[in-house]
Amino acid sequence: MLNADLPWLQGPLTDALTRARSHALLVQGPAGVGQLELAVKLAQSWLCEAAAPGQPACNQCASCKLFASGTHPDFQLLLPEALDATARESLGLPFEEIDVKAGKAKPSKEIKVEAVRGLLSFAQATSARGKAKVVVIFPAEALNGVAANALLKTLEEPSGLLRFALASHDSASLLPTIRSRCQPLPLALPERSAALAWLASKGVQGAEGLLDATGGRPQQALAWFQAGLTDAAWQAMPKRVARGEVQALSELPPPRAIDALQRLCHDLLRRSHGQPGQFFAAASLPSPKKAAPLLAWDAELRRASRHADHPLNASLWIEALVAQAQAAMMASLR
């Protein structure tokens, strides 16, 4: 059975199955709400041999059992190398560990043209079980330019029973020609009560604060909790940064540190204009008097984010970020 147990997907899944008019759907919305899981559920439903048209997969037929075991001959899941094992494991599908040996390049975050060419061979073959052939691509924006162009003709003129489910949390970055060949399927943030109930079922403590910290994205809140972040630590972060405590961010990987500071800067800018914060509780935030230092800090953070994956010296880089944040926060209070 797939581990895609996200209760807020039931409505969008039913809607997509009953209203789909195209062979290619584009599941789009904010990250951390289940785009991949919805795309995979669509694929399983299209391949199910017992469900009536427009109905979700039965989870009992031979096709569904093959799908759940990750061995369905008419299904392909196209992911970047860097995401493959993590995404497959989260769905409960078998996966192969990527062996990154010394001297070899790190797994790519892009979906490259070689992967798409392999996919085209799958697309041209006859359906093994005669129901359909389904391709899920996630995240669709990871297709590099060459790979996206290689996919276009098949996406426009699929052979036989071929269907696509593309999933994206940044659909604006897709080639317009890719978007125009897909029927959009928007996926919004789940209702707060549903998200909190799901987080509680996963044993997340301080779920309300972590859900706010992620902007209402329950999957991201769960990932942060499982990585060791507590609501108390998150709420303490603004004051620790204002005191120049590098330890407030030193345990975070550089991209996460930048993301945390950008959320803090965002909330401080809102406070400087008399608006409540979005990611932190009111008691955790100072009340800035000036927006200009915060705007300058925001611009610096955007520049720093371009190098967040490959800082020359991560510890020194974090120290510099904290010093920069402390200076901006102090200047905004004067």
mmCIF file of C-alpha atoms in Angstrom:
data_model
loop_
_atom_site.group_PDB
_atom_site.id
_atom_site.type_symbol
_atom_site.label_atom_id
_atom_site.label_comp_id
_atom_site.label_asym_id
_atom_site.label_seq_id
_atom_site.Cartn_x
_atom_site.Cartn_y
_atom_site.Cartn_z
ATOM 1 C CA MET A 1 0.000 0.000 0.000
ATOM 2 C CA LEU A 2 1.325 3.454 -0.856
ATOM 3 C CA ASN A 3 2.226 5.747 2.022
ATOM 4 C CA ALA A 4 0.440 8.685 0.398
ATOM 5 C CA ASP A 5 -1.899 9.034 3.398
ATOM 6 C CA LEU A 6 -2.773 12.702 2.981
ATOM 7 C CA PRO A 7 -6.505 13.057 3.731
ATOM 8 C CA TRP A 8 -6.845 16.465 2.065
ATOM 9 C CA LEU A 9 -6.009 14.886 -1.316
ATOM 10 C CA GLN A 10 -9.263 12.922 -1.548
ATOM 11 C CA GLY A 11 -11.294 15.862 -2.892
ATOM 12 C CA PRO A 12 -8.731 16.950 -5.516
ATOM 13 C CA LEU A 13 -8.221 13.316 -6.572
ATOM 14 C CA THR A 14 -11.944 12.743 -7.134
ATOM 15 C CA ASP A 15 -12.243 16.070 -8.941
ATOM 16 C CA ALA A 16 -9.298 15.287 -11.215
ATOM 17 C CA LEU A 17 -10.572 11.810 -12.083
ATOM 18 C CA THR A 18 -14.044 13.072 -12.965
ATOM 19 C CA ARG A 19 -13.038 16.253 -14.806
ATOM 20 C CA ALA A 20 -9.841 15.292 -16.589
ATOM 21 C CA ARG A 21 -10.155 16.123 -20.275
ATOM 22 C CA SER A 22 -6.514 15.777 -21.256
ATOM 23 C CA HIS A 23 -4.003 12.940 -21.404
ATOM 24 C CA ALA A 24 -1.630 15.182 -19.417
ATOM 25 C CA LEU A 25 -2.401 16.827 -16.080
ATOM 26 C CA LEU A 26 -0.214 19.373 -14.292
ATOM 27 C CA VAL A 27 -0.616 19.204 -10.511
ATOM 28 C CA GLN A 28 0.537 22.598 -9.276
ATOM 29 C CA GLY A 29 0.624 24.397 -5.965
ATOM 30 C CA PRO A 30 2.887 25.270 -3.041
ATOM 31 C CA ALA A 31 5.543 22.796 -1.942
ATOM 32 C CA GLY A 32 4.819 20.535 0.993
ATOM 33 C CA VAL A 33 1.132 19.824 0.356
ATOM 34 C CA GLY A 34 1.307 16.581 -1.648
ATOM 35 C CA GLN A 35 1.738 17.263 -5.374
ATOM 36 C CA LEU A 36 3.772 14.091 -5.902
ATOM 37 C CA GLU A 37 1.391 11.986 -3.831
ATOM 38 C CA LEU A 38 -1.614 13.250 -5.803
ATOM 39 C CA ALA A 39 0.121 12.584 -9.130
ATOM 40 C CA VAL A 40 0.973 9.045 -8.003
ATOM 41 C CA LYS A 41 -2.607 8.433 -6.818
ATOM 42 C CA LEU A 42 -3.839 9.586 -10.236
ATOM 43 C CA ALA A 43 -1.461 7.179 -11.937
ATOM 44 C CA GLN A 44 -2.591 4.255 -9.787
ATOM 45 C CA SER A 45 -6.253 5.088 -10.445
ATOM 46 C CA TRP A 46 -5.716 5.269 -14.211
ATOM 47 C CA LEU A 47 -4.029 1.866 -14.116
ATOM 48 C CA CYS A 48 -6.510 0.204 -11.728
ATOM 49 C CA GLU A 49 -8.316 -2.703 -13.353
ATOM 50 C CA ALA A 50 -11.311 -2.789 -10.995
ATOM 51 C CA ALA A 51 -12.314 0.832 -10.320
ATOM 52 C CA ALA A 52 -15.097 2.352 -12.393
ATOM 53 C CA PRO A 53 -14.180 5.286 -14.657
ATOM 54 C CA GLY A 54 -13.689 8.426 -12.606
ATOM 55 C CA GLN A 55 -13.213 6.472 -9.367
ATOM 56 C CA PRO A 56 -10.054 6.141 -7.224
ATOM 57 C CA ALA A 57 -7.954 2.976 -7.311
ATOM 58 C CA CYS A 58 -9.356 -0.043 -5.505
ATOM 59 C CA ASN A 59 -6.011 -1.031 -3.886
ATOM 60 C CA GLN A 60 -6.993 -4.701 -4.279
ATOM 61 C CA CYS A 61 -6.699 -5.714 -7.932
ATOM 62 C CA ALA A 62 -3.582 -7.223 -9.511
ATOM 63 C CA SER A 63 -2.644 -3.892 -11.066
ATOM 64 C CA CYS A 64 -2.869 -2.053 -7.748
ATOM 65 C CA LYS A 65 -0.738 -4.713 -6.038
ATOM 66 C CA LEU A 66 1.923 -4.376 -8.730
ATOM 67 C CA PHE A 67 1.764 -0.615 -8.374
ATOM 68 C CA ALA A 68 2.163 -0.727 -4.594
ATOM 69 C CA SER A 69 5.180 -3.017 -4.916
ATOM 70 C CA GLY A 70 6.833 -0.625 -7.372
ATOM 71 C CA THR A 71 6.905 -3.234 -10.154
ATOM 72 C CA HIS A 72 4.027 -2.172 -12.414
ATOM 73 C CA PRO A 73 5.289 -2.557 -16.005
ATOM 74 C CA ASP A 74 3.123 0.311 -17.305
ATOM 75 C CA PHE A 75 4.221 2.960 -14.805
ATOM 76 C CA GLN A 76 7.265 5.212 -14.826
ATOM 77 C CA LEU A 77 8.249 7.713 -12.109
ATOM 78 C CA LEU A 78 10.751 10.265 -13.384
ATOM 79 C CA LEU A 79 12.695 12.076 -10.652
ATOM 80 C CA PRO A 80 16.049 13.840 -10.344
ATOM 81 C CA GLU A 81 18.820 11.584 -9.056
ATOM 82 C CA ALA A 82 19.151 13.709 -5.921
ATOM 83 C CA LEU A 83 15.498 13.135 -5.041
ATOM 84 C CA ASP A 84 14.930 9.596 -6.263
ATOM 85 C CA ALA A 85 15.529 7.501 -3.137
ATOM 86 C CA THR A 86 13.923 10.021 -0.752
ATOM 87 C CA ALA A 87 10.758 10.419 -2.823
ATOM 88 C CA ARG A 88 10.346 6.701 -3.469
ATOM 89 C CA GLU A 89 10.869 5.862 0.190
ATOM 90 C CA SER A 90 8.271 8.453 1.260
ATOM 91 C CA LEU A 91 5.752 6.774 -1.046
ATOM 92 C CA GLY A 92 6.586 3.297 0.207
ATOM 93 C CA LEU A 93 8.032 2.252 -3.166
ATOM 94 C CA PRO A 94 11.242 0.259 -3.601
ATOM 95 C CA PHE A 95 14.275 2.297 -4.521
ATOM 96 C CA GLU A 96 17.926 1.869 -5.345
ATOM 97 C CA GLU A 97 20.548 3.698 -3.330
ATOM 98 C CA ILE A 98 22.621 6.088 -5.418
ATOM 99 C CA ASP A 99 26.290 5.320 -4.852
ATOM 100 C CA VAL A 100 28.233 8.588 -4.881
ATOM 101 C CA LYS A 101 31.885 7.587 -4.841
ATOM 102 C CA ALA A 102 34.918 9.798 -4.460
ATOM 103 C CA GLY A 103 35.714 11.597 -7.681
ATOM 104 C CA LYS A 104 32.166 11.255 -9.047
ATOM 105 C CA ALA A 105 29.714 14.101 -9.439
ATOM 106 C CA LYS A 106 27.006 14.479 -6.812
ATOM 107 C CA PRO A 107 23.499 13.299 -7.792
ATOM 108 C CA SER A 108 21.917 15.917 -10.016
ATOM 109 C CA LYS A 109 18.952 18.043 -8.967
ATOM 110 C CA GLU A 110 17.941 18.283 -12.619
ATOM 111 C CA ILE A 111 16.046 15.817 -14.773
ATOM 112 C CA LYS A 112 18.412 15.400 -17.696
ATOM 113 C CA VAL A 113 17.806 14.550 -21.319
ATOM 114 C CA GLU A 114 19.184 11.009 -20.900
ATOM 115 C CA ALA A 115 16.362 10.219 -18.463
ATOM 116 C CA VAL A 116 13.770 11.619 -20.871
ATOM 117 C CA ARG A 117 15.190 9.561 -23.736
ATOM 118 C CA GLY A 118 14.772 6.448 -21.612
ATOM 119 C CA LEU A 119 11.228 7.530 -20.904
ATOM 120 C CA LEU A 120 10.499 7.879 -24.624
ATOM 121 C CA SER A 121 11.453 4.227 -25.149
ATOM 122 C CA PHE A 122 8.935 3.278 -22.458
ATOM 123 C CA ALA A 123 6.299 5.533 -24.052
ATOM 124 C CA GLN A 124 6.626 3.894 -27.461
ATOM 125 C CA ALA A 125 6.255 0.329 -26.174
ATOM 126 C CA THR A 126 2.889 -1.434 -26.005
ATOM 127 C CA SER A 127 1.043 -1.465 -22.686
ATOM 128 C CA ALA A 128 1.927 -4.690 -20.863
ATOM 129 C CA ARG A 129 -1.472 -5.055 -19.162
ATOM 130 C CA GLY A 130 -3.568 -3.308 -21.811
ATOM 131 C CA LYS A 131 -5.120 -0.669 -19.519
ATOM 132 C CA ALA A 132 -2.873 2.360 -19.951
ATOM 133 C CA LYS A 133 0.699 3.572 -19.631
ATOM 134 C CA VAL A 134 1.360 6.361 -17.132
ATOM 135 C CA VAL A 135 4.315 8.647 -16.535
ATOM 136 C CA VAL A 136 4.682 10.815 -13.407
ATOM 137 C CA ILE A 137 7.315 13.575 -13.500
ATOM 138 C CA PHE A 138 8.309 15.386 -10.296
ATOM 139 C CA PRO A 139 9.249 18.110 -9.866
ATOM 140 C CA ALA A 140 8.410 19.075 -13.411
ATOM 141 C CA GLU A 141 10.440 22.276 -13.099
ATOM 142 C CA ALA A 142 13.559 20.102 -12.639
ATOM 143 C CA LEU A 143 13.453 19.274 -16.355
ATOM 144 C CA ASN A 144 16.362 21.180 -17.836
ATOM 145 C CA GLY A 145 15.871 22.967 -21.146
ATOM 146 C CA VAL A 146 17.137 20.137 -23.341
ATOM 147 C CA ALA A 147 15.098 17.520 -21.459
ATOM 148 C CA ALA A 148 11.925 19.612 -21.615
ATOM 149 C CA ASN A 149 12.274 20.096 -25.363
ATOM 150 C CA ALA A 150 12.878 16.361 -25.830
ATOM 151 C CA LEU A 151 9.612 15.655 -23.993
ATOM 152 C CA LEU A 152 7.471 18.089 -25.990
ATOM 153 C CA LYS A 153 6.546 15.962 -29.003
ATOM 154 C CA THR A 154 5.529 12.960 -26.887
ATOM 155 C CA LEU A 155 3.576 15.234 -24.562
ATOM 156 C CA GLU A 156 1.771 16.757 -27.545
ATOM 157 C CA GLU A 157 1.186 13.527 -29.496
ATOM 158 C CA PRO A 158 1.247 10.592 -27.069
ATOM 159 C CA SER A 159 1.185 7.127 -28.538
ATOM 160 C CA GLY A 160 -1.602 4.702 -27.705
ATOM 161 C CA LEU A 161 -2.810 4.722 -24.110
ATOM 162 C CA LEU A 162 -0.070 6.975 -22.707
ATOM 163 C CA ARG A 163 -0.989 9.474 -19.955
ATOM 164 C CA PHE A 164 1.097 11.985 -18.003
ATOM 165 C CA ALA A 165 0.843 13.476 -14.521
ATOM 166 C CA LEU A 166 3.346 16.283 -14.003
ATOM 167 C CA ALA A 167 3.690 17.665 -10.483
ATOM 168 C CA SER A 168 5.201 21.051 -9.725
ATOM 169 C CA HIS A 169 5.538 23.613 -6.953
ATOM 170 C CA ASP A 170 6.982 26.205 -9.357
ATOM 171 C CA SER A 171 4.947 25.824 -12.520
ATOM 172 C CA ALA A 172 5.768 29.380 -13.625
ATOM 173 C CA SER A 173 9.325 28.224 -14.350
ATOM 174 C CA LEU A 174 8.158 25.511 -16.757
ATOM 175 C CA LEU A 175 8.458 26.112 -20.470
ATOM 176 C CA PRO A 176 5.213 27.720 -21.712
ATOM 177 C CA THR A 177 5.029 24.974 -24.328
ATOM 178 C CA ILE A 178 5.021 22.339 -21.552
ATOM 179 C CA ARG A 179 2.315 24.154 -19.578
ATOM 180 C CA SER A 180 0.131 24.657 -22.656
ATOM 181 C CA ARG A 181 0.042 20.899 -23.317
ATOM 182 C CA CYS A 182 -1.249 20.054 -19.842
ATOM 183 C CA GLN A 183 -4.571 20.510 -18.099
ATOM 184 C CA PRO A 184 -3.841 22.404 -14.861
ATOM 185 C CA LEU A 185 -4.895 20.855 -11.561
ATOM 186 C CA PRO A 186 -4.418 23.404 -8.756
ATOM 187 C CA LEU A 187 -3.630 22.018 -5.305
ATOM 188 C CA ALA A 188 -4.116 24.555 -2.506
ATOM 189 C CA LEU A 189 -2.952 24.510 1.090
ATOM 190 C CA PRO A 190 -5.099 22.127 3.147
ATOM 191 C CA GLU A 191 -7.540 23.383 5.751
ATOM 192 C CA ARG A 192 -5.704 24.177 8.980
ATOM 193 C CA SER A 193 -7.777 21.722 11.013
ATOM 194 C CA ALA A 194 -7.028 18.878 8.577
ATOM 195 C CA ALA A 195 -3.320 19.698 8.546
ATOM 196 C CA LEU A 196 -3.122 19.824 12.349
ATOM 197 C CA ALA A 197 -5.023 16.558 12.718
ATOM 198 C CA TRP A 198 -2.630 14.867 10.290
ATOM 199 C CA LEU A 199 0.428 16.256 12.085
ATOM 200 C CA ALA A 200 -0.988 15.070 15.418
ATOM 201 C CA SER A 201 -1.432 11.587 13.942
ATOM 202 C CA LYS A 202 2.280 11.655 13.088
ATOM 203 C CA GLY A 203 3.234 12.525 16.660
ATOM 204 C CA VAL A 204 4.348 16.088 15.924
ATOM 205 C CA GLN A 205 4.597 18.195 19.073
ATOM 206 C CA GLY A 206 4.119 21.938 18.775
ATOM 207 C CA ALA A 207 2.282 21.338 15.510
ATOM 208 C CA GLU A 208 0.527 24.719 15.414
ATOM 209 C CA GLY A 209 3.771 26.675 15.610
ATOM 210 C CA LEU A 210 5.569 24.478 13.090
ATOM 211 C CA LEU A 211 2.622 24.666 10.695
ATOM 212 C CA ASP A 212 2.759 28.465 10.914
ATOM 213 C CA ALA A 213 6.541 28.362 10.474
ATOM 214 C CA THR A 214 6.123 26.543 7.158
ATOM 215 C CA GLY A 215 3.344 28.781 5.908
ATOM 216 C CA GLY A 216 0.651 26.124 6.354
ATOM 217 C CA ARG A 217 2.505 23.283 4.611
ATOM 218 C CA PRO A 218 2.031 20.135 6.701
ATOM 219 C CA GLN A 219 4.517 17.900 4.890
ATOM 220 C CA GLN A 220 7.232 20.496 5.408
ATOM 221 C CA ALA A 221 6.269 20.874 9.074
ATOM 222 C CA LEU A 222 6.603 17.102 9.536
ATOM 223 C CA ALA A 223 9.989 17.075 7.787
ATOM 224 C CA TRP A 224 11.274 19.886 10.020
ATOM 225 C CA PHE A 225 10.060 18.093 13.154
ATOM 226 C CA GLN A 226 11.668 14.827 12.063
ATOM 227 C CA ALA A 227 14.914 16.717 11.412
ATOM 228 C CA GLY A 228 14.923 17.822 15.056
ATOM 229 C CA LEU A 229 13.374 21.300 14.927
ATOM 230 C CA THR A 230 10.972 22.097 17.773
ATOM 231 C CA ASP A 231 8.459 24.893 17.999
ATOM 232 C CA ALA A 232 10.316 26.250 21.044
ATOM 233 C CA ALA A 233 13.601 26.420 19.128
ATOM 234 C CA TRP A 234 11.897 28.123 16.187
ATOM 235 C CA GLN A 235 10.226 30.752 18.362
ATOM 236 C CA ALA A 236 13.515 31.437 20.198
ATOM 237 C CA MET A 237 15.432 31.970 16.966
ATOM 238 C CA PRO A 238 14.638 35.696 16.372
ATOM 239 C CA LYS A 239 15.915 36.795 19.781
ATOM 240 C CA ARG A 240 18.959 34.546 19.553
ATOM 241 C CA VAL A 241 19.854 35.984 16.155
ATOM 242 C CA ALA A 242 19.342 39.516 17.502
ATOM 243 C CA ARG A 243 21.919 38.686 20.195
ATOM 244 C CA GLY A 244 24.325 37.409 17.538
ATOM 245 C CA GLU A 245 24.170 33.747 18.610
ATOM 246 C CA VAL A 246 25.576 31.743 15.728
ATOM 247 C CA GLN A 247 24.347 28.539 17.414
ATOM 248 C CA ALA A 248 20.796 29.577 16.533
ATOM 249 C CA LEU A 249 21.504 28.507 12.933
ATOM 250 C CA SER A 250 24.692 26.441 13.093
ATOM 251 C CA GLU A 251 22.842 23.107 13.133
ATOM 252 C CA LEU A 252 20.959 23.928 9.937
ATOM 253 C CA PRO A 253 22.309 23.201 6.451
ATOM 254 C CA PRO A 254 23.075 26.464 4.605
ATOM 255 C CA PRO A 255 19.925 26.456 2.407
ATOM 256 C CA ARG A 256 17.732 25.959 5.489
ATOM 257 C CA ALA A 257 19.572 28.723 7.354
ATOM 258 C CA ILE A 258 18.933 31.161 4.514
ATOM 259 C CA ASP A 259 15.294 30.100 4.362
ATOM 260 C CA ALA A 260 14.855 30.666 8.120
ATOM 261 C CA LEU A 261 16.402 34.130 7.911
ATOM 262 C CA GLN A 262 14.246 35.043 4.926
ATOM 263 C CA ARG A 263 11.132 34.073 6.908
ATOM 264 C CA LEU A 264 12.330 36.160 9.834
ATOM 265 C CA CYS A 265 13.058 39.147 7.586
ATOM 266 C CA HIS A 266 9.626 38.781 5.978
ATOM 267 C CA ASP A 267 7.892 38.855 9.364
ATOM 268 C CA LEU A 268 9.926 41.832 10.563
ATOM 269 C CA LEU A 269 9.020 43.760 7.420
ATOM 270 C CA ARG A 270 5.359 43.006 8.069
ATOM 271 C CA ARG A 271 5.734 44.194 11.670
ATOM 272 C CA SER A 272 7.412 47.402 10.514
ATOM 273 C CA HIS A 273 4.239 48.159 8.535
ATOM 274 C CA GLY A 274 1.897 47.346 11.399
ATOM 275 C CA GLN A 275 0.990 43.855 10.154
ATOM 276 C CA PRO A 276 1.240 40.599 12.132
ATOM 277 C CA GLY A 277 4.003 38.138 11.365
ATOM 278 C CA GLN A 278 3.235 35.061 9.286
ATOM 279 C CA PHE A 279 5.878 32.540 10.363
ATOM 280 C CA PHE A 280 6.651 33.488 13.987
ATOM 281 C CA ALA A 281 4.432 34.145 16.997
ATOM 282 C CA ALA A 282 4.006 37.832 17.934
ATOM 283 C CA ALA A 283 5.833 37.305 21.242
ATOM 284 C CA SER A 284 8.915 36.068 19.382
ATOM 285 C CA LEU A 285 9.337 39.202 17.270
ATOM 286 C CA PRO A 286 10.580 42.708 18.073
ATOM 287 C CA SER A 287 8.705 45.748 16.749
ATOM 288 C CA PRO A 288 10.902 47.421 14.110
ATOM 289 C CA LYS A 289 10.563 51.165 13.559
ATOM 290 C CA LYS A 290 12.363 51.322 10.209
ATOM 291 C CA ALA A 291 11.853 49.195 7.118
ATOM 292 C CA ALA A 292 14.894 50.396 5.139
ATOM 293 C CA PRO A 293 17.506 48.247 6.972
ATOM 294 C CA LEU A 294 15.241 45.235 6.602
ATOM 295 C CA LEU A 295 14.765 45.824 2.881
ATOM 296 C CA ALA A 296 18.542 46.019 2.444
ATOM 297 C CA TRP A 297 18.910 42.803 4.460
ATOM 298 C CA ASP A 298 16.273 41.094 2.323
ATOM 299 C CA ALA A 299 18.241 41.982 -0.828
ATOM 300 C CA GLU A 300 21.419 40.546 0.737
ATOM 301 C CA LEU A 301 19.635 37.334 1.642
ATOM 302 C CA ARG A 302 18.367 36.929 -1.915
ATOM 303 C CA ARG A 303 21.923 37.315 -3.201
ATOM 304 C CA ALA A 304 23.247 34.856 -0.607
ATOM 305 C CA SER A 305 20.587 32.271 -1.521
ATOM 306 C CA ARG A 306 22.189 31.835 -4.941
ATOM 307 C CA HIS A 307 25.237 30.281 -3.266
ATOM 308 C CA ALA A 308 23.477 28.478 -0.401
ATOM 309 C CA ASP A 309 24.081 25.011 -1.856
ATOM 310 C CA HIS A 310 27.837 25.506 -2.250
ATOM 311 C CA PRO A 311 29.307 27.904 0.343
ATOM 312 C CA LEU A 312 33.123 27.829 0.424
ATOM 313 C CA ASN A 313 33.137 27.542 4.215
ATOM 314 C CA ALA A 314 29.725 26.793 5.715
ATOM 315 C CA SER A 315 30.550 27.729 9.328
ATOM 316 C CA LEU A 316 32.101 31.078 8.417
ATOM 317 C CA TRP A 317 29.236 31.730 6.027
ATOM 318 C CA ILE A 318 26.676 31.127 8.804
ATOM 319 C CA GLU A 319 28.623 33.450 11.130
ATOM 320 C CA ALA A 320 28.518 36.183 8.498
ATOM 321 C CA LEU A 321 24.776 35.677 7.964
ATOM 322 C CA VAL A 322 24.067 35.982 11.699
ATOM 323 C CA ALA A 323 26.213 39.110 12.000
ATOM 324 C CA GLN A 324 24.394 40.619 9.023
ATOM 325 C CA ALA A 325 21.018 39.730 10.538
ATOM 326 C CA GLN A 326 21.945 41.183 13.923
ATOM 327 C CA ALA A 327 23.065 44.466 12.349
ATOM 328 C CA ALA A 328 19.882 44.772 10.284
ATOM 329 C CA MET A 329 17.637 44.017 13.241
ATOM 330 C CA MET A 330 19.422 46.521 15.496
ATOM 331 C CA ALA A 331 19.283 49.211 12.812
ATOM 332 C CA SER A 332 15.567 48.650 12.279
ATOM 333 C CA LEU A 333 14.854 49.271 15.980
ATOM 334 C CA ARG A 334 16.540 52.664 16.223
#
